[in-house]
Every structure is written in structure tokens, then in C-alpha cells.
PDB file of C-alpha atoms in Angstrom:
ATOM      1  CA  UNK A 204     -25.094  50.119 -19.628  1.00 42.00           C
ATOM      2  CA  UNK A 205     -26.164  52.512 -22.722  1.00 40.00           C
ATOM      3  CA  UNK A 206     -24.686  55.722 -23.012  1.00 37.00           C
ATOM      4  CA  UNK A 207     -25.426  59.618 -24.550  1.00 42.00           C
ATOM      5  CA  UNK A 208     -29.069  59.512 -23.452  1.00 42.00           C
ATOM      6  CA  UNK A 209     -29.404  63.382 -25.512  1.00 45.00           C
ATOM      7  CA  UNK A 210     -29.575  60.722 -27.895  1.00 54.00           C
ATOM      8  CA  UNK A 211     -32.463  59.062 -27.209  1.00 62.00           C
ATOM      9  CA  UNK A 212     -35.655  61.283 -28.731  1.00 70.00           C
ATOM     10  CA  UNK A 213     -37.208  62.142 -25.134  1.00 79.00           C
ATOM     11  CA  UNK A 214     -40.621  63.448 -25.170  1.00 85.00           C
ATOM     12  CA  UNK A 215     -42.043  65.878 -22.644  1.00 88.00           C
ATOM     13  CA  UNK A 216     -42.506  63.992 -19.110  1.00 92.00           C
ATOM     14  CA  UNK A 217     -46.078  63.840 -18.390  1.00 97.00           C
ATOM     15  CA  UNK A 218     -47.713  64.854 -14.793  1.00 98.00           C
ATOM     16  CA  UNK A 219     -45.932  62.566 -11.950  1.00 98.00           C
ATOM     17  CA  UNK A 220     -48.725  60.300 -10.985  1.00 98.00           C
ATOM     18  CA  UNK A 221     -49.879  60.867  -7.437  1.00 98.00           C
ATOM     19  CA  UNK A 222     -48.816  57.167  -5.888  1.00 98.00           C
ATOM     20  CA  UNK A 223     -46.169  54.758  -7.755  1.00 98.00           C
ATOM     21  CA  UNK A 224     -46.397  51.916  -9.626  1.00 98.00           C
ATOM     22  CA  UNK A 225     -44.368  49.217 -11.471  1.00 98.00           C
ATOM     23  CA  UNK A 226     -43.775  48.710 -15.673  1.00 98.00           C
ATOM     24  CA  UNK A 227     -44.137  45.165 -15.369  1.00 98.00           C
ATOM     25  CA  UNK A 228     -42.958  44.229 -19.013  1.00 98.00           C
ATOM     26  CA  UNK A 229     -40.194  46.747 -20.627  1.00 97.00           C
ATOM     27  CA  UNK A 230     -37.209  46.186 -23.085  1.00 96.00           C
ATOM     28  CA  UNK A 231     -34.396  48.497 -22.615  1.00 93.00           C
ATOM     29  CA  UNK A 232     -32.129  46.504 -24.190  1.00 90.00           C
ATOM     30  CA  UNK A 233     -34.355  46.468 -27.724  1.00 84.00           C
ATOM     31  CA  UNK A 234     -33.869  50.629 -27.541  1.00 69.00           C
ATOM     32  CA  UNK A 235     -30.048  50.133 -27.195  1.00 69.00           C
ATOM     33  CA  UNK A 236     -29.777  47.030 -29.996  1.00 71.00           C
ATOM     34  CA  UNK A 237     -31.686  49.458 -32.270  1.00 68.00           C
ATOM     35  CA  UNK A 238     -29.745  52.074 -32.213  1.00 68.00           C
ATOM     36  CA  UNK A 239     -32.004  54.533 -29.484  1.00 69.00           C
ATOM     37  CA  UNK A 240     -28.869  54.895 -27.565  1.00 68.00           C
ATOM     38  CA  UNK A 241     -29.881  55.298 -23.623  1.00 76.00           C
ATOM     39  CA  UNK A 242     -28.394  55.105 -20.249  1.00 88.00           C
ATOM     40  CA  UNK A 243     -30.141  52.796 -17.931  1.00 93.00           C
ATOM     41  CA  UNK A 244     -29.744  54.966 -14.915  1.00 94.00           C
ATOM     42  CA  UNK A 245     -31.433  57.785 -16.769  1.00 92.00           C
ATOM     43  CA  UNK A 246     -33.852  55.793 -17.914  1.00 93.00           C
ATOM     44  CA  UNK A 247     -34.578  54.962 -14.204  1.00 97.00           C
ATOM     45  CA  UNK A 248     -34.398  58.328 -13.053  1.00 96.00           C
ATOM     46  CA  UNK A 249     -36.742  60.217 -16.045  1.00 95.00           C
ATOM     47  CA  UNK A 250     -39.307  57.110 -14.799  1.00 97.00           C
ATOM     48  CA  UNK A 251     -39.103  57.760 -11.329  1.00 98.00           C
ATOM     49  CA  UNK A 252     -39.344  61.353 -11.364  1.00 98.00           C
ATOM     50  CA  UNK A 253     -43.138  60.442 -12.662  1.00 98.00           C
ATOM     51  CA  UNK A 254     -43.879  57.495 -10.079  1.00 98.00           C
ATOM     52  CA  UNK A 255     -42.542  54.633 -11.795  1.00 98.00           C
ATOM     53  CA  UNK A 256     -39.695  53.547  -9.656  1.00 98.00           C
ATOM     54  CA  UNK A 257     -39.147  50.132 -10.740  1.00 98.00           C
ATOM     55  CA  UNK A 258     -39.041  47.709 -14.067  1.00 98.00           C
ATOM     56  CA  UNK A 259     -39.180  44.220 -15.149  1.00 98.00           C
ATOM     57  CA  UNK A 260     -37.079  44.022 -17.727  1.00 98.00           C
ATOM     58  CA  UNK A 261     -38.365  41.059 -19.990  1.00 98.00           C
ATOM     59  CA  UNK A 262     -36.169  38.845 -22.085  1.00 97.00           C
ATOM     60  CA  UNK A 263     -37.057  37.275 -25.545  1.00 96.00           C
ATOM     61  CA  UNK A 264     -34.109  35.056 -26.445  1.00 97.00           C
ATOM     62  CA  UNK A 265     -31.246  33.956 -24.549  1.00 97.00           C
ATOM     63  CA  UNK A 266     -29.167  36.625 -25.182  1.00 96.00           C
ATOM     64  CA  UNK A 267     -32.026  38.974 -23.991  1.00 95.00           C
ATOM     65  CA  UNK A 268     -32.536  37.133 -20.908  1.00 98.00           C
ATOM     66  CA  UNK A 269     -28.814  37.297 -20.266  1.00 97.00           C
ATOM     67  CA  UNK A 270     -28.915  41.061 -20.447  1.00 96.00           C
ATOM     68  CA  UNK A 271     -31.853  41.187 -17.987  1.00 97.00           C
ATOM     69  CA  UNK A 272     -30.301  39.617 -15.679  1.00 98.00           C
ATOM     70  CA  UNK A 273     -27.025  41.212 -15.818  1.00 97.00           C
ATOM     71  CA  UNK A 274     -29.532  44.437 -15.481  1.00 97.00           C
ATOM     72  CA  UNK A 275     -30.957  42.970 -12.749  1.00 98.00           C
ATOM     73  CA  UNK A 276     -27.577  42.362 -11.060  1.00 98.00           C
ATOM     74  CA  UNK A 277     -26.792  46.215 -11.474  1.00 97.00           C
ATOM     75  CA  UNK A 278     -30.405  48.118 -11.133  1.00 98.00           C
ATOM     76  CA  UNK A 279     -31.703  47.196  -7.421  1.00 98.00           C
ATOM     77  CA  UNK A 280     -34.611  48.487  -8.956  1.00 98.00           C
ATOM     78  CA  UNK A 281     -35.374  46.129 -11.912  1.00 98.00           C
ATOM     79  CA  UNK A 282     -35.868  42.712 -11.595  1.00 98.00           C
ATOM     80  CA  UNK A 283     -35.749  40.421 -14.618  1.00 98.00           C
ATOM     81  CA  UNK A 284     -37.902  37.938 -16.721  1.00 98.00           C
ATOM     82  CA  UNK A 285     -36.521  35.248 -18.722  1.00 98.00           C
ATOM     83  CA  UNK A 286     -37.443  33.078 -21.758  1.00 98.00           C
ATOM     84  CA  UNK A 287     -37.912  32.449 -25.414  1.00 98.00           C
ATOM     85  CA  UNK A 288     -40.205  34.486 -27.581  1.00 98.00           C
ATOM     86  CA  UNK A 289     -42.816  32.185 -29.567  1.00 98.00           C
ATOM     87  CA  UNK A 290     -41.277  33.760 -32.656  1.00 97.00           C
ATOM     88  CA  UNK A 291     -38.176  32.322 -31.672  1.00 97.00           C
ATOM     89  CA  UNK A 292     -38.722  28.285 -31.252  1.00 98.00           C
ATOM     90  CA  UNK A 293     -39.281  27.938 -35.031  1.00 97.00           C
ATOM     91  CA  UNK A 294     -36.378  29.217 -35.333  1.00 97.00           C
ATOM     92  CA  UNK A 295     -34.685  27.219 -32.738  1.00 98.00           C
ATOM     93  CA  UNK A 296     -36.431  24.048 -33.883  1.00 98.00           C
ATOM     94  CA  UNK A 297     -34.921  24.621 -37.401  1.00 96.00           C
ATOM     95  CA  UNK A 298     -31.591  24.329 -36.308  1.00 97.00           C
ATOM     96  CA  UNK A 299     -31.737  22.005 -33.545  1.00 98.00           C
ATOM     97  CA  UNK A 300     -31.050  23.829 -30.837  1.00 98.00           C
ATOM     98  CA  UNK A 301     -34.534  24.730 -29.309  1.00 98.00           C
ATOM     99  CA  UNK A 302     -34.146  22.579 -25.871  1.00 98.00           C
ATOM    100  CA  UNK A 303     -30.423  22.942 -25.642  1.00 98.00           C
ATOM    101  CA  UNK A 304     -31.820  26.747 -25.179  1.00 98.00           C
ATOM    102  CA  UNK A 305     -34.238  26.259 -22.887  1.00 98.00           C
ATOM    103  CA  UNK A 306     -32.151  24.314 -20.602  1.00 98.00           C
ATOM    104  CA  UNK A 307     -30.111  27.359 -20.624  1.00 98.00           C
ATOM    105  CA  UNK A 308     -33.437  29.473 -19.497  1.00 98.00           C
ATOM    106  CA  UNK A 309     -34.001  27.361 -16.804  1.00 98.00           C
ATOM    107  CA  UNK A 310     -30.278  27.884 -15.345  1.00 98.00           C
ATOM    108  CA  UNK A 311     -31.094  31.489 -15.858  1.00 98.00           C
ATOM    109  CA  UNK A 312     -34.410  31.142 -14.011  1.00 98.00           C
ATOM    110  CA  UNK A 313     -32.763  30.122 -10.734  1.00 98.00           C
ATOM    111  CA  UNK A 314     -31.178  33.692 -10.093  1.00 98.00           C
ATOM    112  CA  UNK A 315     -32.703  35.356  -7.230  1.00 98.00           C
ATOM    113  CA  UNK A 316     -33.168  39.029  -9.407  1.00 98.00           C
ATOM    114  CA  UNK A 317     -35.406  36.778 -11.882  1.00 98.00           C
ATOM    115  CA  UNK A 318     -39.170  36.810 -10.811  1.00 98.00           C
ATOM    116  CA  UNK A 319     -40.815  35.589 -13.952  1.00 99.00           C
ATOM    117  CA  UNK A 320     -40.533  33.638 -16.734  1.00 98.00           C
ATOM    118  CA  UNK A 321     -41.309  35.331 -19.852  1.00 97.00           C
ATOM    119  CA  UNK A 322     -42.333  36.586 -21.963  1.00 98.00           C
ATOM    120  CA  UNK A 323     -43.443  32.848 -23.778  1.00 98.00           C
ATOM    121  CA  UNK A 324     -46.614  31.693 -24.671  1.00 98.00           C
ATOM    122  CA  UNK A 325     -47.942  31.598 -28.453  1.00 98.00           C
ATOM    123  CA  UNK A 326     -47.970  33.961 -31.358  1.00 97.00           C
ATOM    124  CA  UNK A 327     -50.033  33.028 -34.743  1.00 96.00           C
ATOM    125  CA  UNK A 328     -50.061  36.259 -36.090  1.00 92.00           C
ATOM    126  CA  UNK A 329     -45.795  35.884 -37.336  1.00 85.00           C
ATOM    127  CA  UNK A 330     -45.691  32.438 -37.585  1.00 85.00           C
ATOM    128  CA  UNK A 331     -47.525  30.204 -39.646  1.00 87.00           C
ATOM    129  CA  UNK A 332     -48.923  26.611 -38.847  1.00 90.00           C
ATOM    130  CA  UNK A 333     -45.423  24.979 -39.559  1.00 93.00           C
ATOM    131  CA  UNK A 334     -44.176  26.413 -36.941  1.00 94.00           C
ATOM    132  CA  UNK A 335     -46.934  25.890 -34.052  1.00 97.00           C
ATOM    133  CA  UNK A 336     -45.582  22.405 -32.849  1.00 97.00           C
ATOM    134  CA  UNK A 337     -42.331  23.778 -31.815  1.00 98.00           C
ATOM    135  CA  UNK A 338     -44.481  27.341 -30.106  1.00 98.00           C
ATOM    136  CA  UNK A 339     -46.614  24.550 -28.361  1.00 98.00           C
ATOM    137  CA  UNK A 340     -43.891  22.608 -27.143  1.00 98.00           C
ATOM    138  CA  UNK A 341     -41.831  26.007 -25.740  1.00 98.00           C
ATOM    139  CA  UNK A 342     -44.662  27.202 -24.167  1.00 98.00           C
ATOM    140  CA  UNK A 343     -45.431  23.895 -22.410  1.00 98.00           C
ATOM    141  CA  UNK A 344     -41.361  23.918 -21.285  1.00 98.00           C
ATOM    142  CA  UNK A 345     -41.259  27.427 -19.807  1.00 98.00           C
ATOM    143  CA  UNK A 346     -44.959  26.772 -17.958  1.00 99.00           C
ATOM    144  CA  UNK A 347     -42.460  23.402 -16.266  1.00 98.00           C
ATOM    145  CA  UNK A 348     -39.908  26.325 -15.911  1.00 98.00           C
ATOM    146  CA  UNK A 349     -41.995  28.675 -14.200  1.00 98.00           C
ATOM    147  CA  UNK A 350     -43.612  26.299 -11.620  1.00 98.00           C
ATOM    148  CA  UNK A 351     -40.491  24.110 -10.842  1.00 98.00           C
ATOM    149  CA  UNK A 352     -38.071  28.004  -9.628  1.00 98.00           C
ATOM    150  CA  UNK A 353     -41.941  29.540  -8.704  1.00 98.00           C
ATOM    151  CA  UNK A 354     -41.653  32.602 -10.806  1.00 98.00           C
ATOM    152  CA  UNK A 355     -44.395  34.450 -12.336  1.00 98.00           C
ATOM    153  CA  UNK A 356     -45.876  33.254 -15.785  1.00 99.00           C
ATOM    154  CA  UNK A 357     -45.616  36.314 -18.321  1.00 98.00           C
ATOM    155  CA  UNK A 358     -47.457  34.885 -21.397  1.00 98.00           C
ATOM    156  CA  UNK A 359     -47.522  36.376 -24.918  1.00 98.00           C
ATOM    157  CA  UNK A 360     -50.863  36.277 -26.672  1.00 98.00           C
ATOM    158  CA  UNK A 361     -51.155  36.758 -30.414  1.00 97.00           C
ATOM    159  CA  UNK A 362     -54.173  35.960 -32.184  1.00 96.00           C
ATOM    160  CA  UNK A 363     -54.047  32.317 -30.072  1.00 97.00           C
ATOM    161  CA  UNK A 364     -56.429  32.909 -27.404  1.00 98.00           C
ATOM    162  CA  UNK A 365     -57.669  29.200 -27.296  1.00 98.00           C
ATOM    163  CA  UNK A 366     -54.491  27.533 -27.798  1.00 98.00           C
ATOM    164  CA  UNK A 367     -52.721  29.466 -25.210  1.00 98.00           C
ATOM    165  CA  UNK A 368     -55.948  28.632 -22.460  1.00 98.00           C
ATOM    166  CA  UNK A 369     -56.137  25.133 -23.774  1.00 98.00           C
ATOM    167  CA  UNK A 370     -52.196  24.604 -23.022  1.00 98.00           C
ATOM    168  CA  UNK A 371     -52.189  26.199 -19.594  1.00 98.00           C
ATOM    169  CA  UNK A 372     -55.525  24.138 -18.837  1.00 98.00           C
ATOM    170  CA  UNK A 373     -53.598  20.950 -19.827  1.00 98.00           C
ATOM    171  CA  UNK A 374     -50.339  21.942 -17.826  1.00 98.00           C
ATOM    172  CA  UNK A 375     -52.588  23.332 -14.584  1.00 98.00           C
ATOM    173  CA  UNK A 376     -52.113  27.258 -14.578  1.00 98.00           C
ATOM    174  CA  UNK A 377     -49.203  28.110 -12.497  1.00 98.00           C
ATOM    175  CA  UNK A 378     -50.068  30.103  -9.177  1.00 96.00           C
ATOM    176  CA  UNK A 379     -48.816  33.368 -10.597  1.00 98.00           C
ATOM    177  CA  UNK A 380     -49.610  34.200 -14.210  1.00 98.00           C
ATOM    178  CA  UNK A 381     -49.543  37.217 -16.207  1.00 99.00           C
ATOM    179  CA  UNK A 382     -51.102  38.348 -19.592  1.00 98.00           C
ATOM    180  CA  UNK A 383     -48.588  40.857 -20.936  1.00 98.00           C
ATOM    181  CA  UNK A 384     -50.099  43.528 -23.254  1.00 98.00           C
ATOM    182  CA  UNK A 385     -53.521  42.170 -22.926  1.00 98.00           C
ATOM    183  CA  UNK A 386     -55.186  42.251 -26.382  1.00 96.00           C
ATOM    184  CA  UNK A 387     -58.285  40.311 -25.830  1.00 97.00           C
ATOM    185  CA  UNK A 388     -62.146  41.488 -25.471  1.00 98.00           C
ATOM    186  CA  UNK A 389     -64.245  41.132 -22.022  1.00 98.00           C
ATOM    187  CA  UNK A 390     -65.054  37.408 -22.525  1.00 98.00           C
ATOM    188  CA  UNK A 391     -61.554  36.476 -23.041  1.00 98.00           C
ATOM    189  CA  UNK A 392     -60.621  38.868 -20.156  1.00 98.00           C
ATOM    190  CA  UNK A 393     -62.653  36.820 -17.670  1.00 98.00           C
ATOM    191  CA  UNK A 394     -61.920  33.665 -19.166  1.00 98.00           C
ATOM    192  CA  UNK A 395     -58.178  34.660 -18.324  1.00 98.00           C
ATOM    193  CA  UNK A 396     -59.555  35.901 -14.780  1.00 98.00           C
ATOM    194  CA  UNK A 397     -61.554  32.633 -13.880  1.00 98.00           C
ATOM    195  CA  UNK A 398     -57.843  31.004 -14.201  1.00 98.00           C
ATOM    196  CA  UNK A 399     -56.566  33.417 -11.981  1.00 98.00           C
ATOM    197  CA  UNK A 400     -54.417  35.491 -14.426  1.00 98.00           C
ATOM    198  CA  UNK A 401     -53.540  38.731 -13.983  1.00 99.00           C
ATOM    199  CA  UNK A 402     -53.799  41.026 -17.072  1.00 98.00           C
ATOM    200  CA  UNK A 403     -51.513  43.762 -18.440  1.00 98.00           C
ATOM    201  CA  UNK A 404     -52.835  46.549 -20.046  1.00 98.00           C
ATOM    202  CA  UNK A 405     -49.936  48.545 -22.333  1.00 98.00           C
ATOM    203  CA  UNK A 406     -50.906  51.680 -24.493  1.00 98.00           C
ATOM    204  CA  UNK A 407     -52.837  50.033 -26.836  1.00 98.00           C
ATOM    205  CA  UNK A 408     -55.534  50.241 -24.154  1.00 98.00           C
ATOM    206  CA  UNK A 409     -55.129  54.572 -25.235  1.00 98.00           C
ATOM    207  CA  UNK A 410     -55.808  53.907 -28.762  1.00 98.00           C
ATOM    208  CA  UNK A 411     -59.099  55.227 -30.260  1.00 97.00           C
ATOM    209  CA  UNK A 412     -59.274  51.956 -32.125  1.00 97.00           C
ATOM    210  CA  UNK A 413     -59.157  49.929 -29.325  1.00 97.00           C
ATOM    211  CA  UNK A 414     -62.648  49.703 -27.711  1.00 98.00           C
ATOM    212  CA  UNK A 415     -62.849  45.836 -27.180  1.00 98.00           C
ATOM    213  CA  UNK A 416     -59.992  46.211 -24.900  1.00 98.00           C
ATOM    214  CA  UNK A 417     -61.154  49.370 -22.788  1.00 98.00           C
ATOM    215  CA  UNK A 418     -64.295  46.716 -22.433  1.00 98.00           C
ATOM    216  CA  UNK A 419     -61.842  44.244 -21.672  1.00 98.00           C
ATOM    217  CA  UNK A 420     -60.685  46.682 -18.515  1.00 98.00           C
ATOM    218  CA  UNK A 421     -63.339  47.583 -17.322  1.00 98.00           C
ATOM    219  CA  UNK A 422     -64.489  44.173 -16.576  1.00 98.00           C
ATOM    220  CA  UNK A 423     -61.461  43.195 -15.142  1.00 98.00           C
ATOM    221  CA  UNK A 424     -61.553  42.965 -11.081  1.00 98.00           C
ATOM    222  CA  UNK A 425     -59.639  45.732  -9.437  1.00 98.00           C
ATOM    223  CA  UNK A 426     -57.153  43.038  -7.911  1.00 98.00           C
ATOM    224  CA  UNK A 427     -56.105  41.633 -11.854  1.00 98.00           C
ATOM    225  CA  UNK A 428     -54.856  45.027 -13.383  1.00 98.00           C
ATOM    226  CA  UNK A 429     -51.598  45.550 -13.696  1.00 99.00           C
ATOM    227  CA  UNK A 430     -50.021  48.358 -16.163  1.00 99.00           C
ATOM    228  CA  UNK A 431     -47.264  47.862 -18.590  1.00 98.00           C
ATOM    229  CA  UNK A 432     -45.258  50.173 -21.445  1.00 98.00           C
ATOM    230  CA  UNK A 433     -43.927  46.970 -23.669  1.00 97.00           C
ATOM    231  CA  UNK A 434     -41.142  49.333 -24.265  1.00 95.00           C
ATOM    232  CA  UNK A 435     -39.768  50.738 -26.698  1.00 92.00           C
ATOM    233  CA  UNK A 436     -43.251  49.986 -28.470  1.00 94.00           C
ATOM    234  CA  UNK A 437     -46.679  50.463 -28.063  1.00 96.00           C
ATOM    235  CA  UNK A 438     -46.423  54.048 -27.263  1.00 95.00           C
ATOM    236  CA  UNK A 439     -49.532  55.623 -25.439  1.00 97.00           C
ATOM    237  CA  UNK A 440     -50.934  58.076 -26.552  1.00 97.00           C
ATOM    238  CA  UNK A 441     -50.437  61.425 -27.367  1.00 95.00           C
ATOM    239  CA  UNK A 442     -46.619  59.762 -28.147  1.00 94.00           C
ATOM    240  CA  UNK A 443     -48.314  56.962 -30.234  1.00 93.00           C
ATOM    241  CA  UNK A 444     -45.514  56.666 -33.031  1.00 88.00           C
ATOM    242  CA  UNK A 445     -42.534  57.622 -31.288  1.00 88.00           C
ATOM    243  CA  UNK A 446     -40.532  55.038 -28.578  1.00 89.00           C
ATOM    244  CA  UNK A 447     -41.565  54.373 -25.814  1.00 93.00           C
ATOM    245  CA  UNK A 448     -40.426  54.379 -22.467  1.00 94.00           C
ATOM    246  CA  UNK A 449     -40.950  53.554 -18.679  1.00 97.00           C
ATOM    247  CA  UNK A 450     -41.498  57.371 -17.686  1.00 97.00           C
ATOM    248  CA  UNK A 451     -44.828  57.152 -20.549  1.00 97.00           C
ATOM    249  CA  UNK A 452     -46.709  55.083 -18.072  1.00 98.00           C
ATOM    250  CA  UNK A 453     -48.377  57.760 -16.639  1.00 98.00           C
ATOM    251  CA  UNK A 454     -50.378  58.567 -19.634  1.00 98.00           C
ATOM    252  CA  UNK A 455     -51.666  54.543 -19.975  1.00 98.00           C
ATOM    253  CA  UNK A 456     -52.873  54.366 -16.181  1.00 98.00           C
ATOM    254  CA  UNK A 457     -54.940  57.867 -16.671  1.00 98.00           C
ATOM    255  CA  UNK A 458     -56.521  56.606 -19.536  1.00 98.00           C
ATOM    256  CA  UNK A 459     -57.364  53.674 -17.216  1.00 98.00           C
ATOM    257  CA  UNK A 460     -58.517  55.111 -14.486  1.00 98.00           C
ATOM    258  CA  UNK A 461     -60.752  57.169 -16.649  1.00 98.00           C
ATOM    259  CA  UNK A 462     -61.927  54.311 -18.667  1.00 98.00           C
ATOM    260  CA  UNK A 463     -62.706  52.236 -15.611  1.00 98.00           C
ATOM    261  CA  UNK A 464     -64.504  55.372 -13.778  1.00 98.00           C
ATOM    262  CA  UNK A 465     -61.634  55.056 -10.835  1.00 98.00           C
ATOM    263  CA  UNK A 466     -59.910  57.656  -8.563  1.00 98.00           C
ATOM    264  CA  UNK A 467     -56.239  57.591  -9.814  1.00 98.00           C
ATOM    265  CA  UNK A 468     -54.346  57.737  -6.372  1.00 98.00           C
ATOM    266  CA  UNK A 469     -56.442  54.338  -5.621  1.00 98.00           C
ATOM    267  CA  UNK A 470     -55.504  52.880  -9.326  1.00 98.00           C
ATOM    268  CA  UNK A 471     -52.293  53.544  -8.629  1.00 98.00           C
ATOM    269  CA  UNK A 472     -51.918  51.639  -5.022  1.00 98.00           C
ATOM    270  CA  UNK A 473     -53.670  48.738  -6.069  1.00 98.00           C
ATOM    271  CA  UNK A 474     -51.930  48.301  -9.347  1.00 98.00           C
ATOM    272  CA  UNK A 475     -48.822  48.243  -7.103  1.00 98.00           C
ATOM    273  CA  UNK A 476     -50.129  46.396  -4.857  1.00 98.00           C
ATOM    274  CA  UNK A 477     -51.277  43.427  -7.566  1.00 98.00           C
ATOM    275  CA  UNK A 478     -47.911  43.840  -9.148  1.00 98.00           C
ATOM    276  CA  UNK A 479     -45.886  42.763  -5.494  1.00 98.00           C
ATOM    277  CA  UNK A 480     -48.100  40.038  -5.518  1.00 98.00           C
ATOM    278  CA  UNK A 481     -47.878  38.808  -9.240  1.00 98.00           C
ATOM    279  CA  UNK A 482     -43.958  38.984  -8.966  1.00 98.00           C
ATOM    280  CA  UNK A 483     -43.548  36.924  -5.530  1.00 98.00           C
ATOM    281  CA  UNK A 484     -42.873  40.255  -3.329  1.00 98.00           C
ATOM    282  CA  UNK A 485     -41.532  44.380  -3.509  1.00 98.00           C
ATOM    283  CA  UNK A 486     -38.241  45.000  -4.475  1.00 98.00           C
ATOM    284  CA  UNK A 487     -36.352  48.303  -4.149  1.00 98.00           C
ATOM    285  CA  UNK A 488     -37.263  51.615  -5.505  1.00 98.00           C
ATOM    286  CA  UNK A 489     -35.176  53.625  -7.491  1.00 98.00           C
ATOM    287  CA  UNK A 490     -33.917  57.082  -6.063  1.00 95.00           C
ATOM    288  CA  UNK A 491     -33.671  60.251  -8.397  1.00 94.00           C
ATOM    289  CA  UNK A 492     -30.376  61.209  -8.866  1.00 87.00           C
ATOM    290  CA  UNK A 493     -28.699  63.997  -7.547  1.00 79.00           C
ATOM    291  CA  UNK A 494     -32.489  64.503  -5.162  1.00 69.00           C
TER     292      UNK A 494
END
């Protein structure tokens, strides 16, 4: 799957961190449709080398979700998410094919290498209040999805904090649920908490304008972190501005660990540890290469 990965702009690999953990919300597929041409087994292998043996690789339409799975199928070590993108039910809604679509999810859903349906949820910052019925009524779908093949929940959150609480309120929060690339401040971090969410901190979390959400973290309980790229965006820093990848996480838990005042070998065990849990179990890790 990919291919030439001298093509792909590589940065330096950061210091291995001292205990592994999962990305729990990557794209590979995203780097390859845009033209970042990479091999998937290198992609694995640059990761691993730094502690970050496994992916989920997270879907955002149905040809997306397809392609995770298929990855899923051929990686031992990534397991796949599944769903529409809020962006995307407008869209689907338009032409009239928006539950013909996520009927097609939910077949996708019962594949043993998917543990999560994602990444859904709501998103007011690209679409406008036309298209909010049809977000609402994917969301509510997927939340059905996720509890009737008990996956994890992987919810995307832009600028729709309330609306995405009140829905999951009105559905009953499924057992496992995930923020992905938490971007809300301390109250909204234990709101998501008190519901028994677990939140995903990407490498926004590293930005220097970002100080709501290193609040956000540190009020988080240990047990709720989990630790994300988003990839290929969202690029921690000192990368901010080039693609990212799985192999970058190193830099976002640091920054963590720091920002939270915790030993890093002990961030990195329980952020695996919350991860098994948030995904329904381990799956296995993937082996360097040639070691």
C-alpha cells in the first residue's frame, strides 16, 4: 500500500520514548490521496522504532473507511475506525444518499479489525446552519452504530461542544467514547469526563497558543488521556507546518508529561493502558524490520 517513501518529506526521528503507546486517530491514506507518497510498512517501522507500535487508522467517508479496513486486514498492527465525517452528511443529504451510506458503515462496522466508529460527531466551524439537521441526524446514526457492533465512539468536535453533549445525553453515551483531538478548555474537559469520555490530545496541545487546552490536560484524570497525531495534520511541534506522522508522537506526549508535571515512562504505560481499554482490548505490535 503506498510506495517510494524517499518521497515522503521525513523529519528527524525524535528520542524513542521509554515505554510504547498507541496513535489512536491517524490518516495514512489522506498522505497517499495527497500526493505524500508513503509505504505503510515504513510508516510502521519509522513509528515503532520511537515506541509507537500500533495505529488506528480512522476513516471519514466510505471510501476512507474501506481503505482502513483493507489496512486493517494487512497491518496486524492497525486496527480501523469507520464512519462519515460531519462535513460529509450535507453533502450526502444533498444528493440523497446519506443513509444508503451509512447502512454501508454499519456493514463495515461488523469486521473484527474495526474497533471504533469514527470519526463522526458535529462540526460548525465548515458547515453552516443548513447543514446541521443532516450532522445531527449522522451523528445520532453512528452513536446506534457504535452501541449495536460495541465499538468505541471516536467523536469529532468543532466549535459544537453543546450540541455534541446534548446529542450523546439524548442517545445515552455509549460505554466507550472518545474525544479525538480534544479542543475544549477544563470545564468542557470534565464535562466530557463526568460522561465517561476519554479525551485525545493531538499536537495542538504543543502549540504556544494553546493554553486552554494544556488546562484542559491537566485536569483530565490520569485514566482519560489518550495521545493522538491526527495525521498527516496537526503537526507537533518543533515540525508544526510540515506533515505529520505516527513516529511525531513522541514530541506530543513529552509536552504532556511536562505540562501535566508527570514522569514520562508512567505517561506512557497508562496512556497505553487507557487506549486497550477505550478500543475493547490490545492488538499486535508491530516489529522493526530487518531487527
Amino acid at each position: 500500500m503506498g510506495a517510494q517513501p524517499d518521497e515522503w518529506p521525513w523529519p528527524d526521528a525524535p528520542e524513542p520514548l521509554p515505554a510504547p503507546v498507541v496513535d489512536n486517530h491517524c490518516h495514512l491514506d489522506v498522505g497517499i490521496k495527497g500526493g505524500l507518497r508513503i509505504e505503510v510498512a515504513d510508516a510502521l517501522d519509522r513509528a515503532a522504532a520511537v515506541g509507537v507500535p500500533r495505529i488506528v487508522q480512522v476513516g471519514c467517508d466510505l471510501e476512507d473507511s474501506r481503505w482502513a479496513v483493507e489496512a486493517a486486514r494487512e497491518f496486524d498492527a492497525i486496527v480501523a475506525a469507520v464512519a462519515l465525517h460531519p462535513n460529509e452528511a450535507p453533502r450526502l443529504a444533498e444528493t440523497g444518499d446519506l443513509d444508503a451510506t451509512i447502512a454501508e458503515i454499519d456493514a463495515l462496522a461488523a469486521d473484527p479489525v474495526v474497533r471504533a466508529v469514527g470519526e463522526t460527531g458535529l462540526d460548525y466551524f465548515r458547515t453552516g446552519e443548513e447543514g446541521r439537521e443532516a450532522q445531527h441526524h449522522s451523528f445520532r446514526q453512528h452513536i446506534r452504530i457504535a452501541k449495536k457492533h460495541d465499538r468505541a465512539l471516536v467523536i469529532h468536535d468543532r466549535d459544537a461542544h453543546a450540541d455534541v453533549l446534548a446529542i450523546l445525553d439524548d442517545e445515552g453515551v455509549p460505554e466507550r467514547t472518545i474525544f479525538h483531538c480534544f479542543s475544549g478548555d477544563a470545564a468542557f474537559a470534565q464535562a466530557c469526563v463526568e460522561r465517561g469520555a476519554y479525551l485525545s490530545f493531538a499536537g495542538t496541545v504543543t502549540f504556544s497558543n494553546a493554553p486552554e487546552l494544556r488546562d484542559a490536560l491537566k485536569v483530565t484524570p490520569a485514566d482519560r488521556i489518550l495521545v493522538e497525531t491526527d495525521a498527516p495534520f496537526l503537526t507537533p511541534v518543533p515540525h508544526r507546518g510540515r506533515p505529520n506522522a505516527s513516529f511525531l508522537v513522541p514530541f506530543t506526549l513529552r509536552n504532556m508529561a511536562e505540562t501535566r508535571g508527570d514522569d514520562l515512562a508512567d505517561l506512557c504505560r497508562q496512556v497505553e493502558a487507557n487506549t486497550d481499554r477505550a478500543f475493547g482490548g490490545s492488538w499486535p505490535r508491530h516489529q522493526v524490520r530487518g531487527t
